[in-house]
PDB file of C-alpha atoms in Angstrom:
ATOM      1  CA  MET P   1      19.885   4.585   0.576  1.00  0.00           C
ATOM      2  CA  ALA P   2      16.711   2.583   0.041  1.00  0.00           C
ATOM      3  CA  ASP P   3      15.268   2.140  -3.447  1.00  0.00           C
ATOM      4  CA  ALA P   4      11.665   2.180  -2.189  1.00  0.00           C
ATOM      5  CA  VAL P   5       9.495   3.320   0.698  1.00  0.00           C
ATOM      6  CA  ARG P   6       7.810   0.414   2.496  1.00  0.00           C
ATOM      7  CA  VAL P   7       5.012   1.020   5.004  1.00  0.00           C
ATOM      8  CA  THR P   8       2.637  -1.358   6.773  1.00  0.00           C
ATOM      9  CA  VAL P   9      -0.792   0.238   6.474  1.00  0.00           C
ATOM     10  CA  PHE P  10      -3.073  -2.409   8.004  1.00  0.00           C
ATOM     11  CA  GLN P  11      -2.677  -5.400  10.312  1.00  0.00           C
ATOM     12  CA  ASP P  12      -5.183  -8.034  11.377  1.00  0.00           C
ATOM     13  CA  GLY P  13      -3.784 -10.800  13.555  1.00  0.00           C
ATOM     14  CA  ALA P  14      -1.010 -12.636  11.707  1.00  0.00           C
ATOM     15  CA  ALA P  15      -1.844 -10.984   8.390  1.00  0.00           C
ATOM     16  CA  TYR P  16      -0.856  -7.529   7.267  1.00  0.00           C
ATOM     17  CA  ILE P  17      -0.940  -5.244   4.253  1.00  0.00           C
ATOM     18  CA  ASP P  18       2.037  -3.191   3.242  1.00  0.00           C
ATOM     19  CA  VAL P  19       2.663  -0.680   0.499  1.00  0.00           C
ATOM     20  CA  LYS P  20       5.892  -0.526  -1.475  1.00  0.00           C
ATOM     21  CA  LEU P  21       6.424   2.768  -3.291  1.00  0.00           C
ATOM     22  CA  PRO P  22       9.482   2.821  -5.579  1.00  0.00           C
ATOM     23  CA  LEU P  23      11.438   6.057  -5.717  1.00  0.00           C
ATOM     24  CA  SER P  24      11.785   5.971  -9.484  1.00  0.00           C
ATOM     25  CA  GLY P  25       8.366   4.763 -10.586  1.00  0.00           C
ATOM     26  CA  ARG P  26       4.739   5.644 -10.978  1.00  0.00           C
ATOM     27  CA  ILE P  27       3.376   2.260  -9.959  1.00  0.00           C
ATOM     28  CA  GLY P  28       3.235   1.143  -6.330  1.00  0.00           C
ATOM     29  CA  LEU P  29       2.640  -2.320  -4.917  1.00  0.00           C
ATOM     30  CA  VAL P  30      -0.018  -3.216  -2.370  1.00  0.00           C
ATOM     31  CA  ARG P  31       0.865  -6.584  -0.841  1.00  0.00           C
ATOM     32  CA  VAL P  32      -0.986  -8.965   1.502  1.00  0.00           C
ATOM     33  CA  TRP P  33       1.238 -11.082   3.751  1.00  0.00           C
ATOM     34  CA  ARG P  34       0.165 -13.925   6.050  1.00  0.00           C
ATOM     35  CA  GLY P  35       2.220 -15.498   8.801  1.00  0.00           C
ATOM     36  CA  THR P  36       4.144 -14.432  11.884  1.00  0.00           C
ATOM     37  CA  ARG P  37       7.642 -15.859  11.779  1.00  0.00           C
ATOM     38  CA  TRP P  38       8.150 -16.157   8.016  1.00  0.00           C
ATOM     39  CA  PRO P  39       5.297 -14.321   6.348  1.00  0.00           C
ATOM     40  CA  ALA P  40       4.273 -15.526   2.916  1.00  0.00           C
ATOM     41  CA  LEU P  41       3.218 -13.154   0.179  1.00  0.00           C
ATOM     42  CA  GLU P  42      -0.370 -14.030  -0.653  1.00  0.00           C
ATOM     43  CA  ARG P  43      -1.494 -11.444  -3.171  1.00  0.00           C
ATOM     44  CA  THR P  44      -0.292  -8.280  -4.909  1.00  0.00           C
ATOM     45  CA  TRP P  45      -2.131  -5.327  -6.422  1.00  0.00           C
ATOM     46  CA  TYR P  46      -0.565  -2.630  -8.568  1.00  0.00           C
ATOM     47  CA  ALA P  47      -1.579   0.971  -7.971  1.00  0.00           C
ATOM     48  CA  ARG P  48      -0.901   4.255  -9.717  1.00  0.00           C
ATOM     49  CA  LEU P  49       0.693   6.868  -7.515  1.00  0.00           C
ATOM     50  CA  ARG P  50      -1.003   9.662  -9.463  1.00  0.00           C
ATOM     51  CA  PRO P  51      -4.713  10.018  -8.620  1.00  0.00           C
ATOM     52  CA  TRP P  52      -6.072  10.849 -12.088  1.00  0.00           C
ATOM     53  CA  ILE P  53      -7.379   7.301 -12.631  1.00  0.00           C
ATOM     54  CA  PRO P  54      -9.386   6.774  -9.435  1.00  0.00           C
ATOM     55  CA  TRP P  55     -10.114   3.039  -9.795  1.00  0.00           C
ATOM     56  CA  PHE P  56      -6.359   2.267  -9.941  1.00  0.00           C
ATOM     57  CA  SER P  57      -5.371   4.762  -7.239  1.00  0.00           C
ATOM     58  CA  LEU P  58      -3.273   3.694  -4.291  1.00  0.00           C
ATOM     59  CA  GLU P  59      -6.079   4.300  -1.801  1.00  0.00           C
ATOM     60  CA  ARG P  60      -8.598   2.277  -3.826  1.00  0.00           C
ATOM     61  CA  GLN P  61      -6.218  -0.675  -4.186  1.00  0.00           C
ATOM     62  CA  VAL P  62      -5.451  -0.669  -0.450  1.00  0.00           C
ATOM     63  CA  MET P  63      -9.180  -0.730   0.322  1.00  0.00           C
ATOM     64  CA  ARG P  64      -9.587  -3.677  -2.076  1.00  0.00           C
ATOM     65  CA  ALA P  65      -6.744  -5.474  -0.294  1.00  0.00           C
ATOM     66  CA  ILE P  66      -8.373  -4.902   3.104  1.00  0.00           C
ATOM     67  CA  GLU P  67     -11.677  -6.202   1.768  1.00  0.00           C
ATOM     68  CA  TYR P  68      -9.854  -9.272   0.431  1.00  0.00           C
ATOM     69  CA  LEU P  69      -8.150  -9.846   3.785  1.00  0.00           C
ATOM     70  CA  LEU P  70     -11.224  -9.362   5.989  1.00  0.00           C
ATOM     71  CA  ASP P  71     -13.886 -10.776   3.600  1.00  0.00           C
ATOM     72  CA  HIS P  72     -15.986  -7.636   4.177  1.00  0.00           C
ATOM     73  CA  PRO P  73     -15.559  -3.920   3.528  1.00  0.00           C
ATOM     74  CA  PRO P  74     -13.355  -2.016   5.998  1.00  0.00           C
ATOM     75  CA  SER P  75     -14.996  -0.001   8.763  1.00  0.00           C
ATOM     76  CA  ASP P  76     -14.938   3.786   8.791  1.00  0.00           C
ATOM     77  CA  ALA P  77     -12.280   3.819  11.528  1.00  0.00           C
ATOM     78  CA  ASP P  78     -10.068   1.494   9.461  1.00  0.00           C
ATOM     79  CA  GLN P  79     -10.503   3.704   6.405  1.00  0.00           C
ATOM     80  CA  VAL P  80      -9.486   6.819   8.319  1.00  0.00           C
ATOM     81  CA  ARG P  81      -6.441   5.080   9.805  1.00  0.00           C
ATOM     82  CA  VAL P  82      -5.353   3.715   6.423  1.00  0.00           C
ATOM     83  CA  LYS P  83      -5.760   7.099   4.731  1.00  0.00           C
ATOM     84  CA  ARG P  84      -3.568   8.657   7.424  1.00  0.00           C
ATOM     85  CA  GLU P  85      -0.893   5.969   6.899  1.00  0.00           C
ATOM     86  CA  LEU P  86      -1.003   6.472   3.124  1.00  0.00           C
ATOM     87  CA  ARG P  87      -0.604  10.238   3.461  1.00  0.00           C
ATOM     88  CA  ALA P  88       2.433   9.684   5.683  1.00  0.00           C
ATOM     89  CA  ALA P  89       3.909   7.173   3.196  1.00  0.00           C
ATOM     90  CA  LEU P  90       3.414   9.544   0.257  1.00  0.00           C
ATOM     91  CA  ALA P  91       4.983  12.401   2.242  1.00  0.00           C
ATOM     92  CA  GLN P  92       7.963  10.176   3.011  1.00  0.00           C
ATOM     93  CA  LEU P  93       8.204   9.247  -0.683  1.00  0.00           C
ATOM     94  CA  ARG P  94       8.247  12.935  -1.662  1.00  0.00           C
ATOM     95  CA  LEU P  95      10.919  13.604   0.945  1.00  0.00           C
ATOM     96  CA  GLU P  96      13.071  10.706  -0.284  1.00  0.00           C
ATOM     97  CA  THR P  97      12.771  11.671  -3.945  1.00  0.00           C
ATOM     98  CA  SER P  98      13.655  15.288  -3.226  1.00  0.00           C
ATOM     99  CA  ALA P  99      16.722  14.167  -1.258  1.00  0.00           C
ATOM    100  CA  THR P 100      18.142  11.884  -3.959  1.00  0.00           C
ATOM    101  CA  PRO P 101      20.665  13.519  -6.279  1.00  0.00           C
ATOM    102  CA  PRO P 102      20.051  13.280 -10.016  1.00  0.00           C
ATOM    103  CA  PRO P 103      22.106  10.626 -11.888  1.00  0.00           C
TER     104      PRO P 103
END
């Protein structure tokens, strides 16, 4: 069984952004990778999985990562697509945590 849910939420050429959501934590990782054959980790943001602090929310940190990658704010279509990917990742995280037996 995996210890985290990993989902690629945005891709632009040879660079992509993925989200790593640990099963046992409250803090997720938003990571920017560059490269095709052996991608190199370029930058990491930490994001709260609970939305009560909006400026550290997962969605906000992913949008900051996209802005960092593209050097301009993401388009509306990109925002909609990323929000859909994040909802699917969070649903998968809930499914995985409900399926794991307690220690």
